[in-house]
Amino acid sequence: MPSGGPGAAGPPWSSGVRRRADGEVEVAGVTAAALAAEHGTPAYVLDEADFRARARAYREAFEAAFAEVGAGLDVYYAGKALLTIGVARWARSEGLRVDTASGGELAVALRAGVPGSEIGLHGNNKSDEEILTALDTGVGRIIVDSLAEVERVADLADRRGVVAPVMVRVTTGVHAGGHEYISTAHEDQKFGLSVAPAPDGGTSPALVALEAVVDRASLHLLGIHSHIGSQILDPSGFEAAARVVLQLRADLARRTGALVEEVDLGGGYGIAYLPGEETLEPGPVARDVAAAVAAVCAELGTALPRFSVEPGRAIVGPAGLTLYTVGTVKPVTVADDDGEFTRLYVSVDGGMSDNIRPALYGADYHAEVVGRASDAAPVLARVVGKHCESGDIVVHQVMLPGDVRAGDLLAVAATGAYGRSMASNYNGLTRPPVVAVADGASRVLVRRETLDDLLALDQG
Ligand code: LLP
């Protein structure tokens, strides 16, 4: 086994995961077997204390580092990583605000009791209905993503007789993150407005949009937003992007007299998925970015704005694991340049419908047998799902005890982010429940889907 097991301190397991002397693994005092017996498998299991500790750590680290240079800061939990009513309440009770990416996420945050003023609404193609809901519920910031949207939000705000607080999402040209599909600030993609001059050398699309916001009486230009990507492990991108955004803010002030009061630096803080893998600690990143923005504002001679950040994965990712039951186990002989070897294919009762990340991004995960101890020699295994696709892989490569067998409970670490939130019903599978564990007890945050749920949508 490549790690000391879930009992080892630190990532990729949540802090409440321990392997007991009898070999069983527990989460916050509840054994994997008890969780499986009560909730069935597959199940997403969330360690509430771990989530709260990470939320607190991000808020405290960023608040302190920015206070040190004289700037205020808010942390928005990026709900796209995983948003349920319970999770939104945890985030809020730890002093975080909530960032939503659609009317659906907005509805969950509102249902959780998060005040509109503490919610941000993103989206590169918001519907009128989504914008109107945001206006009607007093959403604190609508992050506009195109020039057309500036006009649309302004018109809808006019219609409602309100002034909409908006931020303009810009692309800084800083390219960061784990995979092309999750890197969002390079030029050839759909998000935001470029800070680069127009092809004819004219005003950048970002400045054009910012000036359009300034011109509309029904819009209040709250700030500038930049999100550079996701699963970022090199923090220098955040500093580079912040520099570009602050320069843009100064340019806008020179042209219009409007010095925007807020700058949002987005999310993207990377986590460890495998034992021994690197992770970003909020303290050092926050200090580096705070020092950089202070230096840039001093150079530019502009007052510091208020800042915000939007971590999602870094808060909920490591707090979650997925519990599966092993079914078919099949040795397969494979050959590569070094000759033939055996790979043990271990099929579990879920797969790409509950975690699309390995298939979509080639993402790696770590798994262990968690229902019992085993002295069997470890063998090279691949954990696969039950879907009718050979790309239905849960864990590409992991050492599992050679006696792994049907009925074993298997846990996959660090699945809290972008697992349930990207889940599907492919092959007619029902989506697993989200179960929270704290202080030796578990409770269901989102119940398991049933076949009746599936059939209820089908109008025949
Ligand atoms: N803010 C904005 C504007 C974003 O677009 C995102 C993520 C975040 C914050 C949160 O990023 P985080 O801190 O979680 O990295 N499905 C992909 C990730 C897509 C991220 C999209 N935007 C994955 O599974 O890796």
Short mmCIF file of C-alpha atoms and ligand atoms in Angstrom, two decimals:
data_model
loop_
_atom_site.label_atom_id
_atom_site.label_comp_id
_atom_site.label_asym_id
_atom_site.label_seq_id
_atom_site.Cartn_x
_atom_site.Cartn_y
_atom_site.Cartn_z
CA MET A 1 0.00 0.00 0.00
CA PRO A 2 1.60 3.28 -1.06
CA SER A 3 0.57 5.18 2.03
CA GLY A 4 0.42 4.53 5.71
CA GLY A 5 -3.30 4.23 5.11
CA PRO A 6 -6.10 6.53 6.12
CA GLY A 7 -4.65 6.57 9.61
CA ALA A 8 -1.63 8.51 8.39
CA ALA A 9 -1.75 12.18 9.12
CA GLY A 10 -2.66 14.55 6.34
CA PRO A 11 -3.94 14.18 2.79
CA PRO A 12 -5.58 12.78 0.83
CA TRP A 13 -8.03 11.59 3.53
CA SER A 14 -10.06 13.95 5.66
CA SER A 15 -8.79 14.54 9.18
CA GLY A 16 -11.51 12.37 10.75
CA VAL A 17 -10.47 9.22 8.86
CA ARG A 18 -8.63 6.60 10.96
CA ARG A 19 -7.84 2.95 10.61
CA ARG A 20 -8.62 1.26 13.94
CA ALA A 21 -6.59 -1.50 15.52
CA ASP A 22 -9.00 -4.12 14.13
CA GLY A 23 -8.35 -2.85 10.61
CA GLU A 24 -11.68 -1.15 10.09
CA VAL A 25 -11.65 2.42 8.92
CA GLU A 26 -13.85 5.01 10.56
CA VAL A 27 -14.86 8.53 9.59
CA ALA A 28 -15.40 10.90 12.52
CA GLY A 29 -16.05 7.89 14.74
CA VAL A 30 -18.40 5.97 12.43
CA THR A 31 -17.06 2.83 10.77
CA ALA A 32 -17.24 2.31 7.05
CA ALA A 33 -19.30 -0.81 7.74
CA ALA A 34 -21.81 1.14 9.82
CA LEU A 35 -22.07 3.81 7.13
CA ALA A 36 -22.62 1.18 4.44
CA ALA A 37 -25.18 -0.65 6.55
CA GLU A 38 -27.14 2.50 7.27
CA HIS A 39 -26.90 4.31 3.96
CA GLY A 40 -25.95 1.68 1.40
CA THR A 41 -23.26 2.05 -1.24
CA PRO A 42 -22.14 3.86 -3.24
CA ALA A 43 -22.32 6.84 -0.91
CA TYR A 44 -20.55 10.17 -0.76
CA VAL A 45 -19.38 10.65 2.81
CA LEU A 46 -18.53 14.13 4.07
CA ASP A 47 -16.51 14.76 7.22
CA GLU A 48 -18.27 17.84 8.59
CA ALA A 49 -15.52 18.87 11.01
CA ASP A 50 -12.95 18.62 8.24
CA PHE A 51 -15.05 20.78 5.90
CA ARG A 52 -15.54 23.36 8.64
CA ALA A 53 -11.85 23.36 9.54
CA ARG A 54 -10.84 23.96 5.92
CA ALA A 55 -13.44 26.70 5.49
CA ARG A 56 -12.16 28.36 8.65
CA ALA A 57 -8.54 27.92 7.64
CA TYR A 58 -9.13 29.62 4.29
CA ARG A 59 -11.11 32.46 5.82
CA GLU A 60 -8.69 33.08 8.66
CA ALA A 61 -5.57 32.81 6.51
CA PHE A 62 -6.84 35.14 3.79
CA GLU A 63 -8.46 37.63 6.16
CA ALA A 64 -5.29 37.84 8.25
CA ALA A 65 -2.89 38.14 5.33
CA PHE A 66 -4.92 40.86 3.64
CA ALA A 67 -5.56 42.70 6.93
CA GLU A 68 -1.79 42.74 7.36
CA VAL A 69 -1.47 44.86 4.20
CA GLY A 70 -4.54 46.94 5.05
CA ALA A 71 -7.15 45.31 2.79
CA GLY A 72 -10.51 43.77 3.64
CA LEU A 73 -11.39 40.37 2.19
CA ASP A 74 -14.34 37.99 1.88
CA VAL A 75 -14.21 34.29 1.16
CA TYR A 76 -16.94 32.90 -1.06
CA TYR A 77 -17.35 29.12 -1.03
CA ALA A 78 -17.63 28.03 -4.69
CA GLY A 79 -20.81 25.99 -4.62
CA LYS A 80 -20.11 24.32 -7.95
CA ALA A 81 -17.74 21.97 -6.11
CA LEU A 82 -20.65 20.68 -4.03
CA LEU A 83 -23.68 22.59 -2.87
CA THR A 84 -26.39 21.16 -0.66
CA ILE A 85 -28.51 23.02 1.86
CA GLY A 86 -26.48 21.54 4.71
CA VAL A 87 -23.16 22.35 3.08
CA ALA A 88 -24.23 25.95 2.39
CA ARG A 89 -25.16 26.28 6.08
CA TRP A 90 -21.78 24.94 7.19
CA ALA A 91 -20.02 27.43 4.92
CA ARG A 92 -22.10 30.32 6.20
CA SER A 93 -21.67 29.37 9.84
CA GLU A 94 -17.89 29.41 9.28
CA GLY A 95 -18.16 32.98 8.01
CA LEU A 96 -18.02 32.26 4.29
CA ARG A 97 -20.28 33.66 1.63
CA VAL A 98 -21.52 31.54 -1.27
CA ASP A 99 -20.63 31.73 -4.94
CA THR A 100 -23.23 30.20 -7.26
CA ALA A 101 -22.99 29.37 -10.95
CA SER A 102 -26.65 28.99 -11.92
CA GLY A 103 -30.22 29.51 -10.81
CA GLY A 104 -30.14 25.99 -9.38
CA GLU A 105 -27.18 26.66 -7.10
CA LEU A 106 -28.69 30.02 -6.21
CA ALA A 107 -31.92 28.29 -5.18
CA VAL A 108 -30.01 25.92 -2.88
CA ALA A 109 -28.08 28.76 -1.24
CA LEU A 110 -31.27 30.76 -0.69
CA ARG A 111 -33.11 27.73 0.65
CA ALA A 112 -30.25 27.25 3.10
CA GLY A 113 -30.99 30.73 4.43
CA VAL A 114 -27.92 32.44 2.99
CA PRO A 115 -28.95 36.10 2.54
CA GLY A 116 -28.88 37.29 -1.05
CA SER A 117 -26.39 39.96 -0.07
CA GLU A 118 -23.88 37.21 0.75
CA ILE A 119 -24.28 35.39 -2.57
CA GLY A 120 -22.55 35.90 -5.91
CA LEU A 121 -24.05 34.73 -9.21
CA HIS A 122 -21.77 33.63 -12.04
CA GLY A 123 -22.43 32.16 -15.46
CA ASN A 124 -21.39 32.89 -19.03
CA ASN A 125 -24.94 32.49 -20.32
CA LYS A 126 -27.37 33.45 -17.60
CA SER A 127 -31.05 33.34 -18.45
CA ASP A 128 -33.31 36.33 -17.87
CA GLU A 129 -35.01 34.26 -15.20
CA GLU A 130 -31.73 33.70 -13.37
CA ILE A 131 -30.87 37.40 -13.54
CA LEU A 132 -34.33 38.41 -12.34
CA THR A 133 -34.15 35.95 -9.43
CA ALA A 134 -30.80 37.46 -8.48
CA LEU A 135 -32.27 40.97 -8.62
CA ASP A 136 -35.39 39.98 -6.69
CA THR A 137 -33.46 38.22 -3.93
CA GLY A 138 -30.90 40.99 -3.51
CA VAL A 139 -27.91 38.96 -4.69
CA GLY A 140 -24.84 40.93 -3.67
CA ARG A 141 -22.92 40.57 -6.91
CA ILE A 142 -23.81 39.49 -10.40
CA ILE A 143 -20.62 38.65 -12.24
CA VAL A 144 -21.20 39.64 -15.86
CA ASP A 145 -19.35 37.74 -18.53
CA SER A 146 -19.97 39.58 -21.82
CA LEU A 147 -20.86 42.98 -23.21
CA ALA A 148 -24.28 41.68 -24.22
CA GLU A 149 -24.88 40.62 -20.65
CA VAL A 150 -24.02 44.08 -19.34
CA GLU A 151 -26.91 45.43 -21.39
CA ARG A 152 -29.24 42.59 -20.46
CA VAL A 153 -28.66 42.95 -16.71
CA ALA A 154 -29.03 46.73 -17.02
CA ASP A 155 -32.33 46.38 -18.90
CA LEU A 156 -33.71 43.85 -16.42
CA ALA A 157 -32.65 46.05 -13.50
CA ASP A 158 -34.38 48.99 -15.18
CA ARG A 159 -37.49 46.87 -15.55
CA ARG A 160 -37.40 46.07 -11.83
CA GLY A 161 -36.49 49.63 -10.85
CA VAL A 162 -33.37 48.54 -8.98
CA VAL A 163 -29.64 49.11 -9.28
CA ALA A 164 -27.78 45.83 -9.89
CA PRO A 165 -24.37 45.37 -8.23
CA VAL A 166 -22.09 43.87 -10.88
CA MET A 167 -18.56 42.69 -11.29
CA VAL A 168 -17.03 42.21 -14.73
CA ARG A 169 -15.21 38.94 -15.28
CA VAL A 170 -11.98 39.48 -17.16
CA THR A 171 -9.40 37.15 -18.65
CA THR A 172 -5.89 38.12 -17.75
CA GLY A 173 -3.99 35.83 -20.11
CA VAL A 174 -2.64 33.92 -17.11
CA HIS A 175 -3.04 30.24 -17.82
CA ALA A 176 -3.04 27.95 -14.79
CA GLY A 177 -4.50 24.72 -13.55
CA GLY A 178 -4.60 21.01 -13.91
CA HIS A 179 -6.24 20.42 -17.29
CA GLU A 180 -7.10 22.47 -20.36
CA TYR A 181 -10.82 22.14 -19.66
CA ILE A 182 -10.46 23.65 -16.18
CA SER A 183 -8.05 26.45 -17.08
CA THR A 184 -10.22 29.42 -17.69
CA ALA A 185 -8.22 32.59 -18.24
CA HIS A 186 -6.31 31.86 -21.46
CA GLU A 187 -7.74 33.57 -24.48
CA ASP A 188 -9.37 30.87 -26.61
CA GLN A 189 -12.26 29.92 -24.36
CA LYS A 190 -15.69 31.15 -23.47
CA PHE A 191 -15.23 32.93 -20.15
CA GLY A 192 -14.83 36.59 -19.41
CA LEU A 193 -13.54 39.57 -21.35
CA SER A 194 -9.96 39.91 -22.40
CA VAL A 195 -7.73 42.63 -21.02
CA ALA A 196 -5.64 42.45 -24.20
CA PRO A 197 -6.11 45.39 -26.62
CA ALA A 198 -8.55 44.77 -29.47
CA PRO A 199 -6.90 43.47 -32.70
CA ASP A 200 -6.83 47.00 -34.16
CA GLY A 201 -4.96 48.18 -31.07
CA GLY A 202 -8.16 49.65 -29.67
CA THR A 203 -9.69 49.44 -26.22
CA SER A 204 -9.70 45.97 -24.68
CA PRO A 205 -13.02 44.11 -24.44
CA ALA A 206 -12.62 44.21 -20.64
CA LEU A 207 -12.39 48.01 -20.56
CA VAL A 208 -15.23 48.37 -23.05
CA ALA A 209 -17.48 46.29 -20.78
CA LEU A 210 -16.36 48.08 -17.62
CA GLU A 211 -17.10 51.44 -19.23
CA ALA A 212 -20.47 50.17 -20.41
CA VAL A 213 -21.30 49.28 -16.80
CA VAL A 214 -20.23 52.74 -15.61
CA ASP A 215 -22.51 54.28 -18.24
CA ARG A 216 -25.67 52.48 -17.14
CA ALA A 217 -27.58 54.09 -14.28
CA SER A 218 -29.20 50.78 -13.33
CA LEU A 219 -25.81 49.15 -12.74
CA HIS A 220 -23.38 49.70 -9.90
CA LEU A 221 -19.85 48.69 -10.87
CA LEU A 222 -18.74 46.84 -7.77
CA GLY A 223 -15.55 45.38 -9.11
CA ILE A 224 -13.44 43.25 -11.39
CA HIS A 225 -13.35 39.47 -11.27
CA SER A 226 -10.61 37.08 -12.36
CA HIS A 227 -10.56 33.30 -12.10
CA ILE A 228 -7.53 31.68 -13.68
CA GLY A 229 -8.23 27.96 -13.43
CA SER A 230 -8.64 25.07 -11.06
CA GLN A 231 -6.44 22.54 -9.22
CA ILE A 232 -3.62 25.08 -9.26
CA LEU A 233 -0.51 24.08 -7.33
CA ASP A 234 1.78 26.92 -8.38
CA PRO A 235 0.56 30.09 -6.65
CA SER A 236 2.50 32.45 -8.91
CA GLY A 237 -0.46 32.58 -11.33
CA PHE A 238 -2.65 34.24 -8.69
CA GLU A 239 -0.09 37.01 -8.23
CA ALA A 240 0.35 37.51 -11.96
CA ALA A 241 -3.40 37.72 -12.51
CA ALA A 242 -3.87 40.09 -9.57
CA ARG A 243 -1.24 42.39 -11.05
CA VAL A 244 -3.09 42.51 -14.38
CA VAL A 245 -6.45 43.14 -12.72
CA LEU A 246 -5.11 45.95 -10.54
CA GLN A 247 -3.51 47.56 -13.58
CA LEU A 248 -6.84 47.36 -15.38
CA ARG A 249 -8.54 48.92 -12.36
CA ALA A 250 -6.07 51.81 -12.48
CA ASP A 251 -6.59 52.22 -16.26
CA LEU A 252 -10.35 52.36 -15.78
CA ALA A 253 -9.98 54.94 -13.02
CA ARG A 254 -7.81 57.08 -15.29
CA ARG A 255 -10.33 56.92 -18.10
CA THR A 256 -13.59 57.27 -16.16
CA GLY A 257 -12.73 58.39 -12.65
CA ALA A 258 -14.29 55.17 -11.33
CA LEU A 259 -11.93 53.33 -8.96
CA VAL A 260 -13.74 50.06 -8.36
CA GLU A 261 -14.01 49.04 -4.73
CA GLU A 262 -13.60 45.26 -5.07
CA VAL A 263 -11.37 42.75 -6.82
CA ASP A 264 -12.21 39.05 -6.83
CA LEU A 265 -9.31 36.71 -7.47
CA GLY A 266 -11.43 33.58 -7.99
CA GLY A 267 -10.76 30.07 -6.80
CA GLY A 268 -8.59 27.23 -8.00
CA TYR A 269 -6.47 26.24 -4.98
CA GLY A 270 -5.18 22.73 -5.59
CA ILE A 271 -5.40 19.73 -3.27
CA ALA A 272 -3.66 16.37 -2.89
CA TYR A 273 -5.48 13.45 -4.47
CA LEU A 274 -2.77 10.87 -3.88
CA PRO A 275 -0.73 10.04 -0.79
CA GLY A 276 2.36 12.20 -0.63
CA GLU A 277 1.07 14.58 -3.28
CA GLU A 278 1.61 18.27 -2.94
CA THR A 279 -1.19 20.57 -1.82
CA LEU A 280 -1.55 24.33 -1.46
CA GLU A 281 -1.69 25.64 2.09
CA PRO A 282 -3.87 28.75 2.39
CA GLY A 283 -1.46 30.62 4.70
CA PRO A 284 1.53 30.95 2.36
CA VAL A 285 -0.59 31.60 -0.75
CA ALA A 286 -2.61 34.25 1.05
CA ARG A 287 0.53 35.99 2.28
CA ASP A 288 2.19 35.91 -1.15
CA VAL A 289 -0.87 37.26 -2.93
CA ALA A 290 -1.52 39.92 -0.27
CA ALA A 291 2.09 41.11 -0.47
CA ALA A 292 1.89 41.21 -4.26
CA VAL A 293 -1.33 43.22 -4.40
CA ALA A 294 -0.04 45.68 -1.81
CA ALA A 295 3.13 46.20 -3.83
CA VAL A 296 1.21 46.66 -7.09
CA CYS A 297 -1.23 49.18 -5.60
CA ALA A 298 1.70 51.09 -4.12
CA GLU A 299 3.42 51.15 -7.53
CA LEU A 300 0.23 52.29 -9.23
CA GLY A 301 -0.54 54.83 -6.54
CA THR A 302 -4.08 53.50 -6.11
CA ALA A 303 -5.84 52.72 -2.83
CA LEU A 304 -6.21 49.02 -2.08
CA PRO A 305 -9.61 47.61 -3.01
CA ARG A 306 -11.50 45.05 -0.93
CA PHE A 307 -10.67 41.55 -2.15
CA SER A 308 -12.50 38.26 -2.39
CA VAL A 309 -11.53 34.70 -3.22
CA GLU A 310 -13.69 31.72 -4.23
CA PRO A 311 -12.22 28.39 -3.14
CA GLY A 312 -14.38 25.33 -3.78
CA ARG A 313 -12.29 22.19 -4.18
CA ALA A 314 -9.84 23.11 -1.42
CA ILE A 315 -12.66 23.24 1.11
CA VAL A 316 -14.86 20.31 0.21
CA GLY A 317 -12.57 18.04 -1.83
CA PRO A 318 -10.51 16.45 0.93
CA ALA A 319 -13.51 16.44 3.30
CA GLY A 320 -15.25 13.84 1.13
CA LEU A 321 -14.73 10.21 0.25
CA THR A 322 -16.82 7.77 -1.72
CA LEU A 323 -17.71 4.44 -0.24
CA TYR A 324 -18.26 1.56 -2.67
CA THR A 325 -18.86 -2.17 -2.41
CA VAL A 326 -16.62 -4.43 -4.44
CA GLY A 327 -18.32 -6.81 -6.87
CA THR A 328 -16.48 -8.64 -9.62
CA VAL A 329 -12.71 -9.05 -9.27
CA LYS A 330 -10.88 -10.13 -12.41
CA PRO A 331 -7.14 -10.55 -13.10
CA VAL A 332 -6.24 -9.34 -16.57
CA THR A 333 -2.88 -10.02 -18.17
CA VAL A 334 -1.51 -6.96 -19.89
CA ALA A 335 1.72 -6.23 -21.69
CA ASP A 336 3.83 -3.13 -21.90
CA ASP A 337 7.47 -2.40 -22.83
CA ASP A 338 8.68 -4.22 -19.70
CA GLY A 339 6.77 -7.40 -20.52
CA GLU A 340 3.62 -9.02 -19.23
CA PHE A 341 2.04 -8.30 -15.89
CA THR A 342 -1.27 -8.81 -14.18
CA ARG A 343 -3.65 -6.03 -13.38
CA LEU A 344 -6.47 -6.85 -11.03
CA TYR A 345 -9.68 -5.23 -12.22
CA VAL A 346 -11.82 -4.50 -9.18
CA SER A 347 -15.37 -3.52 -10.12
CA VAL A 348 -17.42 -1.42 -7.73
CA ASP A 349 -21.11 -0.57 -7.58
CA GLY A 350 -20.75 2.97 -9.01
CA GLY A 351 -18.34 4.52 -11.47
CA MET A 352 -18.30 7.34 -14.00
CA SER A 353 -21.84 8.36 -13.07
CA ASP A 354 -20.74 9.31 -9.54
CA ASN A 355 -17.22 10.47 -10.46
CA ILE A 356 -16.65 11.56 -14.06
CA ARG A 357 -13.27 13.15 -13.28
CA PRO A 358 -11.03 10.18 -14.18
CA ALA A 359 -12.79 9.78 -17.54
CA LEU A 360 -13.03 13.51 -18.25
CA TYR A 361 -9.64 14.75 -17.07
CA GLY A 362 -7.62 11.59 -16.53
CA ALA A 363 -7.76 12.49 -12.82
CA ASP A 364 -5.99 10.17 -10.39
CA TYR A 365 -7.42 9.00 -7.07
CA HIS A 366 -6.39 6.82 -4.18
CA ALA A 367 -8.45 3.89 -2.85
CA GLU A 368 -8.19 1.48 0.06
CA VAL A 369 -10.13 -1.48 1.35
CA VAL A 370 -11.74 -0.02 4.46
CA GLY A 371 -13.96 -2.70 5.96
CA ARG A 372 -11.21 -4.98 7.28
CA ALA A 373 -7.50 -5.45 7.71
CA SER A 374 -5.59 -7.68 5.32
CA ASP A 375 -2.15 -9.25 5.50
CA ALA A 376 -2.29 -10.27 1.84
CA ALA A 377 0.51 -8.95 -0.33
CA PRO A 378 -0.55 -5.85 -2.27
CA VAL A 379 -1.23 -6.25 -5.98
CA LEU A 380 -1.54 -3.75 -8.79
CA ALA A 381 -5.21 -2.97 -9.21
CA ARG A 382 -7.49 -0.78 -11.26
CA VAL A 383 -10.82 0.16 -9.74
CA VAL A 384 -13.57 0.33 -12.35
CA GLY A 385 -17.27 1.04 -12.29
CA LYS A 386 -20.30 -0.79 -13.59
CA HIS A 387 -20.99 1.27 -16.69
CA CYS A 388 -20.85 -0.08 -20.21
CA GLU A 389 -17.69 1.80 -21.21
CA SER A 390 -14.11 0.69 -20.89
CA GLY A 391 -13.22 4.26 -19.87
CA ASP A 392 -15.37 3.84 -16.77
CA ILE A 393 -12.41 4.00 -14.43
CA VAL A 394 -12.59 5.05 -10.79
CA VAL A 395 -8.91 4.69 -9.90
CA HIS A 396 -6.41 4.06 -12.71
CA GLN A 397 -3.74 2.48 -10.60
CA VAL A 398 -3.56 1.55 -6.94
CA MET A 399 -2.04 -1.21 -4.84
CA LEU A 400 -4.80 -3.19 -3.11
CA PRO A 401 -4.51 -6.27 -0.88
CA GLY A 402 -4.25 -9.36 -3.07
CA ASP A 403 -7.25 -10.93 -1.32
CA VAL A 404 -9.62 -8.06 -2.23
CA ARG A 405 -12.95 -9.75 -2.91
CA ALA A 406 -16.65 -9.27 -3.55
CA GLY A 407 -18.37 -7.65 -0.61
CA ASP A 408 -15.33 -5.65 0.50
CA LEU A 409 -15.89 -2.00 1.23
CA LEU A 410 -13.62 0.28 -0.73
CA ALA A 411 -13.17 4.01 -0.12
CA VAL A 412 -11.86 6.51 -2.65
CA ALA A 413 -10.26 9.58 -1.09
CA ALA A 414 -10.80 13.27 -1.81
CA THR A 415 -13.99 12.96 -3.84
CA GLY A 416 -15.84 15.76 -2.06
CA ALA A 417 -15.45 18.27 -4.90
CA TYR A 418 -16.90 17.83 -8.38
CA GLY A 419 -18.14 14.31 -7.65
CA ARG A 420 -21.79 14.62 -6.69
CA SER A 421 -21.98 17.99 -8.42
CA MET A 422 -21.02 16.41 -11.76
CA ALA A 423 -22.88 13.14 -11.24
CA SER A 424 -25.24 11.74 -13.86
CA ASN A 425 -27.76 8.98 -14.34
CA TYR A 426 -25.77 7.31 -17.10
CA ASN A 427 -26.91 3.76 -17.71
CA GLY A 428 -29.89 4.47 -15.48
CA LEU A 429 -27.85 4.50 -12.29
CA THR A 430 -29.35 6.45 -9.42
CA ARG A 431 -27.14 9.09 -7.86
CA PRO A 432 -25.68 8.20 -4.45
CA PRO A 433 -26.63 10.02 -1.25
CA VAL A 434 -24.49 12.66 0.41
CA VAL A 435 -23.98 11.61 4.00
CA ALA A 436 -22.47 13.89 6.63
CA VAL A 437 -20.54 12.42 9.54
CA ALA A 438 -19.73 14.28 12.73
CA ASP A 439 -19.00 13.26 16.32
CA GLY A 440 -19.75 9.60 15.85
CA ALA A 441 -23.06 10.06 14.03
CA SER A 442 -24.13 10.28 10.40
CA ARG A 443 -26.99 12.06 8.74
CA VAL A 444 -28.23 12.29 5.19
CA LEU A 445 -27.77 15.67 3.49
CA VAL A 446 -29.05 14.51 0.12
CA ARG A 447 -30.88 11.19 -0.07
CA ARG A 448 -30.12 8.49 -2.58
CA GLU A 449 -32.06 8.75 -5.81
CA THR A 450 -34.50 5.95 -6.39
CA LEU A 451 -35.80 4.30 -9.52
CA ASP A 452 -39.07 6.10 -8.79
CA ASP A 453 -37.18 9.41 -8.98
CA LEU A 454 -35.85 8.41 -12.37
CA LEU A 455 -39.21 7.24 -13.65
CA ALA A 456 -41.02 10.29 -12.27
CA LEU A 457 -39.35 12.48 -14.88
CA ASP A 458 -40.23 10.23 -17.77
CA GLN A 459 -43.60 11.25 -19.18
CA GLY A 460 -44.04 8.12 -21.26
N1 LLP B 1 -14.79 30.69 -9.10
C1 LLP B 1 -15.06 30.54 -10.40
C2 LLP B 1 -15.48 31.69 -11.19
C3 LLP B 1 -14.92 29.29 -10.99
O1 LLP B 1 -15.20 29.14 -12.27
C4 LLP B 1 -14.51 28.19 -10.20
C5 LLP B 1 -14.38 26.86 -10.79
C6 LLP B 1 -14.25 28.39 -8.84
C7 LLP B 1 -14.38 29.67 -8.32
C8 LLP B 1 -13.84 27.30 -7.91
O2 LLP B 1 -12.67 26.67 -8.30
P1 LLP B 1 -11.98 25.61 -7.30
O3 LLP B 1 -11.50 26.39 -6.10
O4 LLP B 1 -12.99 24.61 -6.91
O5 LLP B 1 -10.87 25.05 -8.09
N2 LLP B 1 -15.02 20.31 -12.81
C9 LLP B 1 -13.61 20.62 -12.68
C10 LLP B 1 -13.38 21.94 -12.04
C11 LLP B 1 -14.05 23.06 -12.78
C12 LLP B 1 -13.91 24.34 -12.06
C13 LLP B 1 -14.76 25.38 -12.68
N3 LLP B 1 -14.70 26.62 -12.00
C14 LLP B 1 -12.92 19.50 -11.90
O6 LLP B 1 -13.58 18.55 -11.54
O7 LLP B 1 -11.72 19.54 -11.69
#
